[in-house]
Structures are given as C-alpha cells and as structure tokens.
Short mmCIF file of C-alpha atoms and ligand atoms in Angstrom, two decimals:
data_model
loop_
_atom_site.label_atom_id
_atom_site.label_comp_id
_atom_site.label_asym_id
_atom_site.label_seq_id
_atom_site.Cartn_x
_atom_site.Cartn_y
_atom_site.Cartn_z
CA UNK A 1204 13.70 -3.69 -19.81
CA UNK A 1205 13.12 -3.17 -16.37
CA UNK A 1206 10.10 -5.07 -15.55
CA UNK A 1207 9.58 -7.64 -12.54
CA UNK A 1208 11.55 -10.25 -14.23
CA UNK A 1209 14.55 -11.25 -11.34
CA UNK A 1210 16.24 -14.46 -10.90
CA UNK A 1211 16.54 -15.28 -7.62
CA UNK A 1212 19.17 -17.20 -5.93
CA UNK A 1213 17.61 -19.42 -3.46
CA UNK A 1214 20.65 -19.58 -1.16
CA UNK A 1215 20.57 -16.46 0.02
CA UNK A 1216 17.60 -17.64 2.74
CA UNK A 1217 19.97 -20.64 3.63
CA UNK A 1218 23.35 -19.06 4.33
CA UNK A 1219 21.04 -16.26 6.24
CA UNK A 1220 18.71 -18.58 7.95
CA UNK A 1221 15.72 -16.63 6.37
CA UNK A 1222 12.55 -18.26 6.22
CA UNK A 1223 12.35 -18.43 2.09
CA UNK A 1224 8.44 -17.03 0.68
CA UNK A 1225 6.81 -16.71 -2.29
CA UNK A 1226 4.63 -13.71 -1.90
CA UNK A 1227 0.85 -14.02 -3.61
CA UNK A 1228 -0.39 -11.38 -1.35
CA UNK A 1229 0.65 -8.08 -2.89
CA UNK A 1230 2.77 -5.39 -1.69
CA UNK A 1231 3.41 -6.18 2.43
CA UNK A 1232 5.38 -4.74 4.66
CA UNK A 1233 5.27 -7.48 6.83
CA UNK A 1234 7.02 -9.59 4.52
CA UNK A 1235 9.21 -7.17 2.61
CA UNK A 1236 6.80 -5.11 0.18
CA UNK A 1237 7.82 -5.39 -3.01
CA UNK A 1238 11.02 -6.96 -5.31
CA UNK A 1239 13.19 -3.79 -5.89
CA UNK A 1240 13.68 -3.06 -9.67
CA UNK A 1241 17.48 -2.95 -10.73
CA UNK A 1242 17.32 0.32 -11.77
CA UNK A 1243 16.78 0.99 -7.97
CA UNK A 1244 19.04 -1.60 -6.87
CA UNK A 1245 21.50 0.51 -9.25
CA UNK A 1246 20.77 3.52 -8.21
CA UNK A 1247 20.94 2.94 -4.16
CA UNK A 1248 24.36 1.60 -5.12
CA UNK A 1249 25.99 4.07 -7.01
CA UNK A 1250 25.24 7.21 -5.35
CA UNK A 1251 26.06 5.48 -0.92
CA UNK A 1252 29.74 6.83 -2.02
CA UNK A 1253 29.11 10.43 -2.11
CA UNK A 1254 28.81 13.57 -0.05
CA UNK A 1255 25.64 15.09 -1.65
CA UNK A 1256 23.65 18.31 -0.74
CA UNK A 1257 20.20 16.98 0.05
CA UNK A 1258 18.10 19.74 -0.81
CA UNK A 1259 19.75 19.47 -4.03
CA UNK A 1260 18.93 15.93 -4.09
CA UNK A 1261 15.46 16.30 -3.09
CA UNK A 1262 14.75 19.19 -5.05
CA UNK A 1263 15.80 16.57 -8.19
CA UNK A 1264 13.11 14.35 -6.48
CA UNK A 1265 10.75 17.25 -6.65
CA UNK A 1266 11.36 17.40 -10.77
CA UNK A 1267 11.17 13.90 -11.34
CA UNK A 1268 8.02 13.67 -8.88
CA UNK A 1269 6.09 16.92 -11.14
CA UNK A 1270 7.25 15.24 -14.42
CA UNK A 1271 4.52 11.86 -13.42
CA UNK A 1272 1.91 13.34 -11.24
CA UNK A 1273 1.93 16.71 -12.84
CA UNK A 1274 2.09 18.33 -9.61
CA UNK A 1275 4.08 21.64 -8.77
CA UNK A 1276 6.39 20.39 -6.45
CA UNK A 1277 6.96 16.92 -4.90
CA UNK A 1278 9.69 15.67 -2.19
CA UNK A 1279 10.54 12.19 -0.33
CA UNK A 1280 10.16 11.00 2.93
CA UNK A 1281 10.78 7.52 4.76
CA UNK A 1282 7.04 6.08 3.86
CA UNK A 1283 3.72 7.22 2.67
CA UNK A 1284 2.33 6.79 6.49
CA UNK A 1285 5.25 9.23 7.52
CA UNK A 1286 3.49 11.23 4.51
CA UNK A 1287 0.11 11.77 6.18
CA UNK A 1288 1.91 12.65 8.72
CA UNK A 1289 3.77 16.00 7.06
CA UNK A 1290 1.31 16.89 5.04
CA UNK A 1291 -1.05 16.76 7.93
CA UNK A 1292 1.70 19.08 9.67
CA UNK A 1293 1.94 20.88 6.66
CA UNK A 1294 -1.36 22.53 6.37
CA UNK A 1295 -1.44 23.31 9.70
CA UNK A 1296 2.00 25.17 10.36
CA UNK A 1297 2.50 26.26 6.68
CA UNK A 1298 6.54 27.43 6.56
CA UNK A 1299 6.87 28.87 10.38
CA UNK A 1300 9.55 27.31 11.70
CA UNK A 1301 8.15 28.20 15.39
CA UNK A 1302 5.23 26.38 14.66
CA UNK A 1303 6.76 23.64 12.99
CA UNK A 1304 9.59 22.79 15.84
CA UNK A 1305 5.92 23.51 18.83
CA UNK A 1306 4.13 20.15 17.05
CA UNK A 1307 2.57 17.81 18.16
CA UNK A 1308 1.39 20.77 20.47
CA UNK A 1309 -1.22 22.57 18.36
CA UNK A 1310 -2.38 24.91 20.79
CA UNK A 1311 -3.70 28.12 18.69
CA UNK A 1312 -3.50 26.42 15.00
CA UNK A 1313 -6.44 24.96 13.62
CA UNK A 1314 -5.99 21.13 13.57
CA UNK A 1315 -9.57 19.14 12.84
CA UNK A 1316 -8.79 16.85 9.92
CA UNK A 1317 -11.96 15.49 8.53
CA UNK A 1318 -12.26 11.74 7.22
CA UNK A 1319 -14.74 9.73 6.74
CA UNK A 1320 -15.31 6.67 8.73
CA UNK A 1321 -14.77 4.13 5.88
CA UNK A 1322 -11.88 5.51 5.09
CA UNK A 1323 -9.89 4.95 8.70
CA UNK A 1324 -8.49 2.04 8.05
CA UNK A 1325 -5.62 -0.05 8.77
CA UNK A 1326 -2.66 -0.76 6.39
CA UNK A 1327 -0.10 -2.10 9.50
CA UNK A 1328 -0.76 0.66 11.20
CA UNK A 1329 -3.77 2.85 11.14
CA UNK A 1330 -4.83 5.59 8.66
CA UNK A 1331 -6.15 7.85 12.44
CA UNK A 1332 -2.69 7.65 13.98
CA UNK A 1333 -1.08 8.61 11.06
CA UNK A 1334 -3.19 12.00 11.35
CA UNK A 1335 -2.73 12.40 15.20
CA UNK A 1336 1.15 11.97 15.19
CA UNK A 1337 1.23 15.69 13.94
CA UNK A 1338 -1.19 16.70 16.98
CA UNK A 1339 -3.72 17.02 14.34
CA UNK A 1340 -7.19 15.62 15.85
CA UNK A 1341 -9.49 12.76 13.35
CA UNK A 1342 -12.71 14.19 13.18
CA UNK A 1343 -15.07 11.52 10.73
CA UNK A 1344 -18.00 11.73 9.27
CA UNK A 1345 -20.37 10.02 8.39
CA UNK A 1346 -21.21 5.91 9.65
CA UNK A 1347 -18.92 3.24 7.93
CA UNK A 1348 -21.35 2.06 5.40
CA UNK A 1349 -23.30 5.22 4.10
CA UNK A 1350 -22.07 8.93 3.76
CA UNK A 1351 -24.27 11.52 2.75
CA UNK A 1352 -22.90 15.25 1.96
CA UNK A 1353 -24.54 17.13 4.95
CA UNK A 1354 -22.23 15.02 7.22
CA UNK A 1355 -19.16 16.43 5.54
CA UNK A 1356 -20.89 20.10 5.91
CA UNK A 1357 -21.26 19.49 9.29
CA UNK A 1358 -18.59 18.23 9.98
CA UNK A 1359 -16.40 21.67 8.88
CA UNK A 1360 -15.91 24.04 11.58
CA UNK A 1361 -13.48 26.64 11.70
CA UNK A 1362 -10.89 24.51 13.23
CA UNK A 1363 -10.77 22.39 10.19
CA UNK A 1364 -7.06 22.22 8.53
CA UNK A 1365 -7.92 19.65 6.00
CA UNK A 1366 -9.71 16.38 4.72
CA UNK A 1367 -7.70 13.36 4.05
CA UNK A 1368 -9.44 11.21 1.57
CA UNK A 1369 -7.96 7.62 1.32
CA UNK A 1370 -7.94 5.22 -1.84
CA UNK A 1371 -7.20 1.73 -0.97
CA UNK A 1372 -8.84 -1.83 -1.02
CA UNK A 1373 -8.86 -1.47 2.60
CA UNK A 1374 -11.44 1.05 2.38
CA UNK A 1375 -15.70 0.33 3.17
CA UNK A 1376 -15.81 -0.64 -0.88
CA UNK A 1377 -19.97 1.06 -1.18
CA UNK A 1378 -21.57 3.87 0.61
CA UNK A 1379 -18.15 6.11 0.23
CA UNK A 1380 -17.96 9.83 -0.84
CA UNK A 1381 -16.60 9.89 -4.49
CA UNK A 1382 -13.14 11.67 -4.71
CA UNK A 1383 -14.90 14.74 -6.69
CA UNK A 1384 -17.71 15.26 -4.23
CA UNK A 1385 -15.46 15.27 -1.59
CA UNK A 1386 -13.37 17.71 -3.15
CA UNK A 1387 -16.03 19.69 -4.30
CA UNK A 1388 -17.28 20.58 -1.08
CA UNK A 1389 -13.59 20.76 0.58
CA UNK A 1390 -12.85 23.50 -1.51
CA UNK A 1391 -16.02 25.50 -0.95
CA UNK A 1392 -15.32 25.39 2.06
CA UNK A 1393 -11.69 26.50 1.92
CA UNK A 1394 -10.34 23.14 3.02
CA UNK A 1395 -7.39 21.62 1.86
CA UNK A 1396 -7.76 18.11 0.02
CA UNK A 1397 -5.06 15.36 1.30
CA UNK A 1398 -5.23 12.07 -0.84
CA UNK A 1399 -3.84 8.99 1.05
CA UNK A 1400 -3.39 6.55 -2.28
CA UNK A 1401 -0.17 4.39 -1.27
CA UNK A 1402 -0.66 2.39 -3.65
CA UNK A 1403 -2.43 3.49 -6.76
CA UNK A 1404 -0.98 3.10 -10.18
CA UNK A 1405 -2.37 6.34 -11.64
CA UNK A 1406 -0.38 9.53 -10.44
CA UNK A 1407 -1.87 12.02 -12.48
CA UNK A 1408 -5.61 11.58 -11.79
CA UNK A 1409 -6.33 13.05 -7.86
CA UNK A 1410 -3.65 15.87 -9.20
CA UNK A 1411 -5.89 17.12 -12.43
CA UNK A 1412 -8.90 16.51 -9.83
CA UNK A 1413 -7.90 19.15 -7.93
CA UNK A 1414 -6.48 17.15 -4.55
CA UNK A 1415 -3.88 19.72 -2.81
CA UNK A 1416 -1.14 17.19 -2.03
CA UNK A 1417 -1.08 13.20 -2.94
CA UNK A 1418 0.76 10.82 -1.15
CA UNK A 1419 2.04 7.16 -2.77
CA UNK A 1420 4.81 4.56 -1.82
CA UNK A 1421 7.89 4.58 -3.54
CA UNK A 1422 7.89 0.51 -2.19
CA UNK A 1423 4.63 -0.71 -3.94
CA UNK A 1424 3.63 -1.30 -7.09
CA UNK A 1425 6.85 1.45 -8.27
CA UNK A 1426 9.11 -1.36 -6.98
CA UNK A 1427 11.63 1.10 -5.37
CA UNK A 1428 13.30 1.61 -1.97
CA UNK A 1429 10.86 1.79 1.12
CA UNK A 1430 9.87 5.40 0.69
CA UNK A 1431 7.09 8.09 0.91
CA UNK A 1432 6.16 10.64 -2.63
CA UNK A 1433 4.33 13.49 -1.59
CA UNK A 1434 3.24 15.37 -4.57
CA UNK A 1435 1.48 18.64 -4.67
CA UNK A 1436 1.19 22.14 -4.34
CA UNK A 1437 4.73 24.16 -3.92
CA UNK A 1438 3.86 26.14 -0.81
CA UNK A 1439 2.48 22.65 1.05
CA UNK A 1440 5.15 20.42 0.03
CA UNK A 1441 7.70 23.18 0.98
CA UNK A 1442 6.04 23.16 3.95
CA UNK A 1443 6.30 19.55 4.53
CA UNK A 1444 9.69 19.31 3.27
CA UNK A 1445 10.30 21.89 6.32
CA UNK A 1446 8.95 18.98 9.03
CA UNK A 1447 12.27 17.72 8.81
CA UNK A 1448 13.31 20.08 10.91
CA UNK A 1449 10.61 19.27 13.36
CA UNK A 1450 8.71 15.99 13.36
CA UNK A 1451 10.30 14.82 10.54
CA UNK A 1452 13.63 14.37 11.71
CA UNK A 1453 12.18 11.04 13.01
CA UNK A 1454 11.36 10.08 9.65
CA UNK A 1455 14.51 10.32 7.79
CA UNK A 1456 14.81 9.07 4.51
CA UNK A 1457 18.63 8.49 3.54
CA UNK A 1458 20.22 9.56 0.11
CA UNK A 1459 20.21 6.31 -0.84
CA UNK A 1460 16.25 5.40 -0.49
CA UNK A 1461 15.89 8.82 -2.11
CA UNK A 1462 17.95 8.35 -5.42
CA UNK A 1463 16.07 5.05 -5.68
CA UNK A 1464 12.48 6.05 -5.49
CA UNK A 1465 13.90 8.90 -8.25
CA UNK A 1466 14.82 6.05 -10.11
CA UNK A 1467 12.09 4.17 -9.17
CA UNK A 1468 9.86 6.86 -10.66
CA UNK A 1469 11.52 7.15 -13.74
CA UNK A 1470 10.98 3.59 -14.69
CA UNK A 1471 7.72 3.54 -14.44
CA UNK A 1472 7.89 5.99 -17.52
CA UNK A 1473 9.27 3.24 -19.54
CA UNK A 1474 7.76 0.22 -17.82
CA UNK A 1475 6.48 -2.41 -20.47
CA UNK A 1476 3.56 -2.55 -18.81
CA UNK A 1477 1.81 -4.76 -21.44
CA UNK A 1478 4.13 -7.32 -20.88
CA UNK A 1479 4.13 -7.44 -17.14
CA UNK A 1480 0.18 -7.44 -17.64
CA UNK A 1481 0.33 -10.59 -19.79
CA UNK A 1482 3.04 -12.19 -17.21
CA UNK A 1483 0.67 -11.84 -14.43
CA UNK A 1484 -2.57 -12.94 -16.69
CA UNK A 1485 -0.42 -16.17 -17.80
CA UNK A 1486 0.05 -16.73 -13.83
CA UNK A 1487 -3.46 -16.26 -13.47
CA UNK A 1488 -4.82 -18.77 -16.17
CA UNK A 1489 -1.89 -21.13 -14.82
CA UNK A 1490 -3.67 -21.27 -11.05
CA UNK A 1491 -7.44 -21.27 -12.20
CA UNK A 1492 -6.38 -24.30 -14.11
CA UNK A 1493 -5.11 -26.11 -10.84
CA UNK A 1494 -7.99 -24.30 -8.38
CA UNK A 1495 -11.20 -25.54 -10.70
CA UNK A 1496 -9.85 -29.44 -10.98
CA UNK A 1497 -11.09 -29.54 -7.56
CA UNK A 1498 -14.84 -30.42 -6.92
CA UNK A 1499 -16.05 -27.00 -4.13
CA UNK A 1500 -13.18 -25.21 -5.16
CA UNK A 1501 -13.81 -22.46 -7.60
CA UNK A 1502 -11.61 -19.98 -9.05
CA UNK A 1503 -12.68 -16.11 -10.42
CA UNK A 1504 -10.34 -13.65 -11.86
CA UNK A 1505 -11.35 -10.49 -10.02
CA UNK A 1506 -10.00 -6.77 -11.05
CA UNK A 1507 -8.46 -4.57 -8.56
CA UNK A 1508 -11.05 -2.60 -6.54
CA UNK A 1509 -9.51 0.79 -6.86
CA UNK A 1510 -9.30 0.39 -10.66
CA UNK A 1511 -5.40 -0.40 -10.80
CA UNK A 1512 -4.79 -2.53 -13.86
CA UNK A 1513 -4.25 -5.59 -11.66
CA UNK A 1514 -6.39 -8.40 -11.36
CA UNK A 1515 -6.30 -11.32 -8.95
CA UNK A 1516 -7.47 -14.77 -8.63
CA UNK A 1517 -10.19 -14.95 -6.07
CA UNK A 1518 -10.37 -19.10 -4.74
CA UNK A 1519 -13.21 -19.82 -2.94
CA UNK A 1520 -13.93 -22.84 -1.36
CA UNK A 1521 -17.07 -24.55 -0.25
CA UNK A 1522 -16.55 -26.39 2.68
CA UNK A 1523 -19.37 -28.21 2.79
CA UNK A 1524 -18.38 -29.88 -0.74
CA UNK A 1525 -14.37 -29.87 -0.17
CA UNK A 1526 -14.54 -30.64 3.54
CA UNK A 1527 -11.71 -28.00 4.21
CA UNK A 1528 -11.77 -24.19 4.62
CA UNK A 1529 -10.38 -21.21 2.93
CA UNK A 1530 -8.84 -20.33 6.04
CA UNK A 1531 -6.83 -24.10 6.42
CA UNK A 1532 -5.88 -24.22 2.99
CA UNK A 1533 -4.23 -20.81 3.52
CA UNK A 1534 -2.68 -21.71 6.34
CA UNK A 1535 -1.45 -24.78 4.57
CA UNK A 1536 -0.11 -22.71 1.95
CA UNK A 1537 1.86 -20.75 4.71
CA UNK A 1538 3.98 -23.80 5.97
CA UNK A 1539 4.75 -25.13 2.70
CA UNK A 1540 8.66 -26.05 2.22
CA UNK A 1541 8.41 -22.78 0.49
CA UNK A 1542 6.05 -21.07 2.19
CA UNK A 1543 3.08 -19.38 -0.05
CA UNK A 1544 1.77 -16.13 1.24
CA UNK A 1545 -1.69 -15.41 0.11
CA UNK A 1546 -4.14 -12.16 0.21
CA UNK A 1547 -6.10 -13.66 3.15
CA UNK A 1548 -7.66 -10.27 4.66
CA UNK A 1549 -11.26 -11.49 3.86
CA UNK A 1550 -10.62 -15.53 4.67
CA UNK A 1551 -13.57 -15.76 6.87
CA UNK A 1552 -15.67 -15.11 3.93
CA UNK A 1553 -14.19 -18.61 2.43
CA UNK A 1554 -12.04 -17.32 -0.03
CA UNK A 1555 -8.76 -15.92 -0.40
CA UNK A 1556 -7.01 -14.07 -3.31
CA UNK A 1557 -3.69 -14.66 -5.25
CA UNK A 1558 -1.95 -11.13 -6.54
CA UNK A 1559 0.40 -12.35 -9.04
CA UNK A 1560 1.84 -8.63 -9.01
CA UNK A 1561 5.50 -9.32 -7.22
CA UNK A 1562 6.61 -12.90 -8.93
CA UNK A 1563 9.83 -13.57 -9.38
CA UNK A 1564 10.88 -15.98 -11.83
CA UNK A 1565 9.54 -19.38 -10.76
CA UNK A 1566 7.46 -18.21 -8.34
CA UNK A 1567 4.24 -19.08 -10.98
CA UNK A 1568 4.81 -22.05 -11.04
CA UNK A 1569 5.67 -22.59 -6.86
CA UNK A 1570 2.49 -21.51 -6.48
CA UNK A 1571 0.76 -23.58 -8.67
CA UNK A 1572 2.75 -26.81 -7.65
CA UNK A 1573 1.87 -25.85 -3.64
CA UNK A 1574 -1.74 -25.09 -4.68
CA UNK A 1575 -2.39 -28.54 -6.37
CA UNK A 1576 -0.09 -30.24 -3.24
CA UNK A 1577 -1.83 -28.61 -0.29
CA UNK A 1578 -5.42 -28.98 -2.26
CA UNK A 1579 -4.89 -33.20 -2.55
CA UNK A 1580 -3.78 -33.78 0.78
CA UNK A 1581 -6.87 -32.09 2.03
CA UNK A 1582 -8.77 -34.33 -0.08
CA UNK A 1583 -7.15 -36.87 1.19
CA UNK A 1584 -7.37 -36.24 4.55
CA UNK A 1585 -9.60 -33.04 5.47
CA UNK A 1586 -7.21 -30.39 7.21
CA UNK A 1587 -7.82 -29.40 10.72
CA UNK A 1588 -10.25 -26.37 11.44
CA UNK A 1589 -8.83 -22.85 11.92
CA UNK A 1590 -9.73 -20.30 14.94
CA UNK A 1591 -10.44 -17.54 12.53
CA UNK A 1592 -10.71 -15.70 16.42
CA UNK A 1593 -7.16 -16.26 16.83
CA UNK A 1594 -6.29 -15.65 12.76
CA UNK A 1595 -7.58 -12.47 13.42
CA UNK A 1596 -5.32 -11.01 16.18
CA UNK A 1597 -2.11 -13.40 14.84
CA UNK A 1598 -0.38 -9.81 13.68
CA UNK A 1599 -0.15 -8.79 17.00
CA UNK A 1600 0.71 -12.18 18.07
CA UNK A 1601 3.66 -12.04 16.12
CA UNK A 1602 5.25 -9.64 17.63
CA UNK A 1603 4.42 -10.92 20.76
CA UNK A 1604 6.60 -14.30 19.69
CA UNK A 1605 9.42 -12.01 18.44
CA UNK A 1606 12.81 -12.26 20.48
C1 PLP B 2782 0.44 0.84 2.16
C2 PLP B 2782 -0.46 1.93 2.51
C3 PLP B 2782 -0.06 2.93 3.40
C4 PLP B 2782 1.26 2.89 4.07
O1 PLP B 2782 2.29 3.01 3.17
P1 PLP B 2782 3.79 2.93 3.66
O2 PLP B 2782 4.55 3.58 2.56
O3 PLP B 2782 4.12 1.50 3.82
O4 PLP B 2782 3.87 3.70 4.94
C5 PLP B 2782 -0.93 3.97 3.68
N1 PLP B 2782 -2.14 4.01 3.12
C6 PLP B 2782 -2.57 3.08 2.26
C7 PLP B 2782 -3.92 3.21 1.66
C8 PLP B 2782 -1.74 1.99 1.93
O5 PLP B 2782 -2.17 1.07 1.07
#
C-alpha cells in the first residue's frame, strides 16, 4: 500500500554532498516538504515522455480534484501560495481576458480582499503578499487576538472582491471568526469566500460549508509533487485556470508535477490511514519514553490544532531543573551527525514539538537515539545559551549565507 513507508538509501547525501536530515518538523519547504509517495514518484515518471494537451490534462485534474473535495471544478497550479494568488485574480477579473492580461493593475475592478488580522500570517512567505501579487489590496479586520462580527460588516464596502479565510497552526489559535460565521456574513453580503487551508487533511468540509473556492498543497500531508489544488466553483476556477494566460504564466506547473498531484490525490482515497496513524503513535510512545527519563524534561502528546488527525509530541523543558533550554537542545538536535529538524516555531516558550508525520524508515528511531544523546551531554555539561533574538531572524539569515 502506498503509505509513508520508504527505504532510504543514505548515500545519496554523500555522493551529492547534501547535508543528510531527519525531518520532525512537519511539512517544510525549507527543507524539502514532504517524502513523495511512489505512486507520485510513478506517475511524474511515466508520463515526462509524452506530448500531452494540457487542458486535457488539467481538465483530468479537475475530475479527480471534484471526486475528493466534492467541488464542481478543480485545476493545478505550481503551489497553494501561487493559489491565493489566482483565485484572488479570479474573482476579480472573472473570464475577461482584457482584464486578466491588465493585472496587477486593477484600476476600475473591485479589489478589497477582507482578512482578518490573525489570519495574515506567514508560512515562508506571507499570507498578505500572496493577496497583493494579483493587485488585489489586504484590507483586515478586526485586532489579532479578538474579532467581533461588526468588524467584518464594516469592513465590506463596495470594493470588496472577496474574503480569504485561512486554516493553519500558524493562525492567532483564540479570538478567531469561526469558518461558518465568516461565511455567513460573506455571503449576505455577496462576497465570495476564499479558504487558504494548505494543509488540511479534510477536503470535503469548507466545500459542503459553502466556501467558493479552497486551496490545499499537493506537497503536504498528500505527499505529492510541489503543487497548488484549487477546488471550487466552475466559473471561478475557470477563471483562475485563465491566469495562466496572465499572471499565471509565472507560476507554471509542468505536466509532470500535475500527473503527480492527480496521483497524489487518488491515493489518498486508498491511504491506510489507520496504519500510518499507529506508525506515527508507535514513534510517539518511542520519544516520550526517552524525553520523561530526564528530570525537567517533560513530554505531552498534543493533537493537531486545526483538527487534522495528527498528533505531536510537545517536549518541554524546565531550565531551571535541566540547566539547558528548549531552544539549545534544538539547536543541538540540528547539528547532530544526522541532523534532527524539530517544530521549533514556539521555542521561546521552552518547548518544541516532534511531528512524526514524514518518517522514513529509521528515522524513529534516529530521533530517539539523537534525543537521548543530545539530552545526556547536556546533563553532563549544560549547553551554551541561545540568542532566541538572533533564532528569530536566522531564516533570513540563511539566505543571506547562501552563495
Ligand atoms: C504551506 C502553507 C501555504 C503555502 O503552501 P505552498 O503550497 O507551499 O505554497 C499557504 N498557507 C498555509 C496555511 C500553509 O500552511
């Protein structure tokens, strides 16, 4: 079956002169997203030979996409960020090609997308520039931490194209505008409902719930190609489909990424899902046992906040007890032999997570040896203090280093 299950051949990072990783951080770009099922391995393979008409080939994606969301009409594109993008351009040029090849000028079109301001996050790049790459203009509502309905009201003017409502862990996590209010009062108001959810599991529920077009990454927890699904209704997602002749062009997606995230999509129909469950619940059980040996070191297996049926193992360490951070034990995960890359987006709290959701075979038990390495040598000897300052910008940093 095709679950997660993949050998992998070490070498390849040697005769490359790759940095090997074990990823315990979930589905990041920055480090390759996901492992590819075969079936999309298979599929990107078989079909790089041929000449193929790709509106036929999309318009297969568009089947295959309705079949699992339940949506009219569905089509690819190179990521779910390039999504917003098209579906944002979507709404507001509909199918005129004048108006699709005049973006990012918006002159004369109505082009206020409403969000609100827990939502505008960052994901590697942010949700707001996403939006504005169409010419479309952010307007948010609401403050970060509490969003009441008359902000949303007020917030709709007659320039108002659409509301983009994101579902992510990146999110404010209280305070938020439930998907049905939000939709509610979108609608009475005549305004179409975008739904930014990358990486949710469930592609049926915004669909039934009324949102106009869904976005989700073919290169998450589907384990295909790096792609964009836009799902929704047929005269939007012909519309965005239609961006490729305008703003789109930029965001090619190839044959090849195409016929995977197809394929892709039909595995998840016959995903054991159980099984990977109880693979990544073993993992789980394997690293609390190794975390909660250690005196100020405690281990809690926390469920995914958007509801996916994932669950993590949240380590949290008392300094004051352990002598070492969250933050320097992470680190010392990262320059392992093997480096371990751990969910580490809340590490000045004093924790960090471990997503057991991309391990390939071995990698379990990696992490576990590193963990229980890394956690006696700071007993040993307390490991050095981290700028959490500098943590914080080390993204940018990186690039910075690049040559
Ligand atoms: C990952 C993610 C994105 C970006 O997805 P890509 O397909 O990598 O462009 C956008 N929004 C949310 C909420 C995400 O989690």
């Amino acid at each position: 079956m095709s679950s997660n299950s993949n050998n992998i051949d070490w070498s390849f990072y040697k005769k490359n002169g790759f940095t090997p990783l074990v990823n315990v951080s979930g589905t990041m770009t920055s480090i390759g997203a996901s492992i590819m099922i075969k079936d999309a391995q298979k599929a990107m393979g078989s079909i790089s030979p041929y000449f193929i008409k790709m509106h036929e080939l999309q318009s297969k994606a568009s089947m295959v996409i309705s079949e699992l969301t339940g949506a009219e009409s569905g089509f690819i594109t190179a990521s779910a960020g390039a999504g917003i993008t098209l579906s944002i351009a979507a709404v507001m040029t509909g199918k005129n090609p004048g108006l699709i090849e005049r973006l990012p000028n918006t002159s004369g079109l109505k082009n206020e997308v409403v969000v609100q301001s827990g939502h505008l996050c960052n994901y590697g790049g942010t949700v707001d520039q996403a939006v504005r790459l169409s010419g479309a203009k952010v307007v948010s509502f609401g403050q970060s931490t509490q969003v009441q309905d008359h902000q949303l009201y007020d917030a709709i003017n007659e320039n108002t194209v659409a509301g983009l409502f994101v579902v992510s862990h990146h999110v404010v996590e209280y305070g938020q505008m439930s998907f049905d209010c939000f939709c509610k009062i979108c609608q009475e108001k005549g305004v179409a409902v975008i739904v930014d959810a990358a990486s949710e599991y469930d592609l049926r529920t915004f669909i039934n719930n009324g949102a106009d077009i869904v976005i989700y990454s073919s290169h998450k927890f589907l384990g295909g190609p790096t792609a964009g699904i836009v799902a929704g209704r047929s005269d939007l997602i012909q519309a965005g489909y239609m961006q490729n002749i305008g703003i789109g062009r930029v965001m090619k997606v190839g044959k090849e990424s195409i016929y995977g995230a197809i394929a892709a999509l039909q595995a998840w129909k016959v995903r054991d899902h159980t099984a990977i469950r109880n693979k990544e619940t073993n993992a789980l059980k394997l690293w609390e046992r190794i975390a909660t040996s250690f005196d100020g070191v405690q281990a809690d297996v926390v469920d995914d906040s958007t509801h996916n049926p994932l669950s993590r193992l949240k380590i949290s360490i008392n300094k004051e007890i352990f002598k070492s951070s969250a933050a320097s034990v992470a680190i010392a995960l990262s320059l392992c032999k093997i480096p371990i890359i751990v969910r580490d987006h809340e590490i000045e709290l004093g924790y960090f997570y471990l997503d057991p959701c991309n391990l390939a075979d071995g990698h379990a038990e990696l992490v576990s040896s590193n963990l229980k390495n890394v956690l006696q040598n700071a007993l040993k000897k307390p490991l050095s203090e981290v700028n959490l300052d500098k943590h914080r910008n080390s993204s940018i940093q990186g690039y910075l280093d690049w040559k």
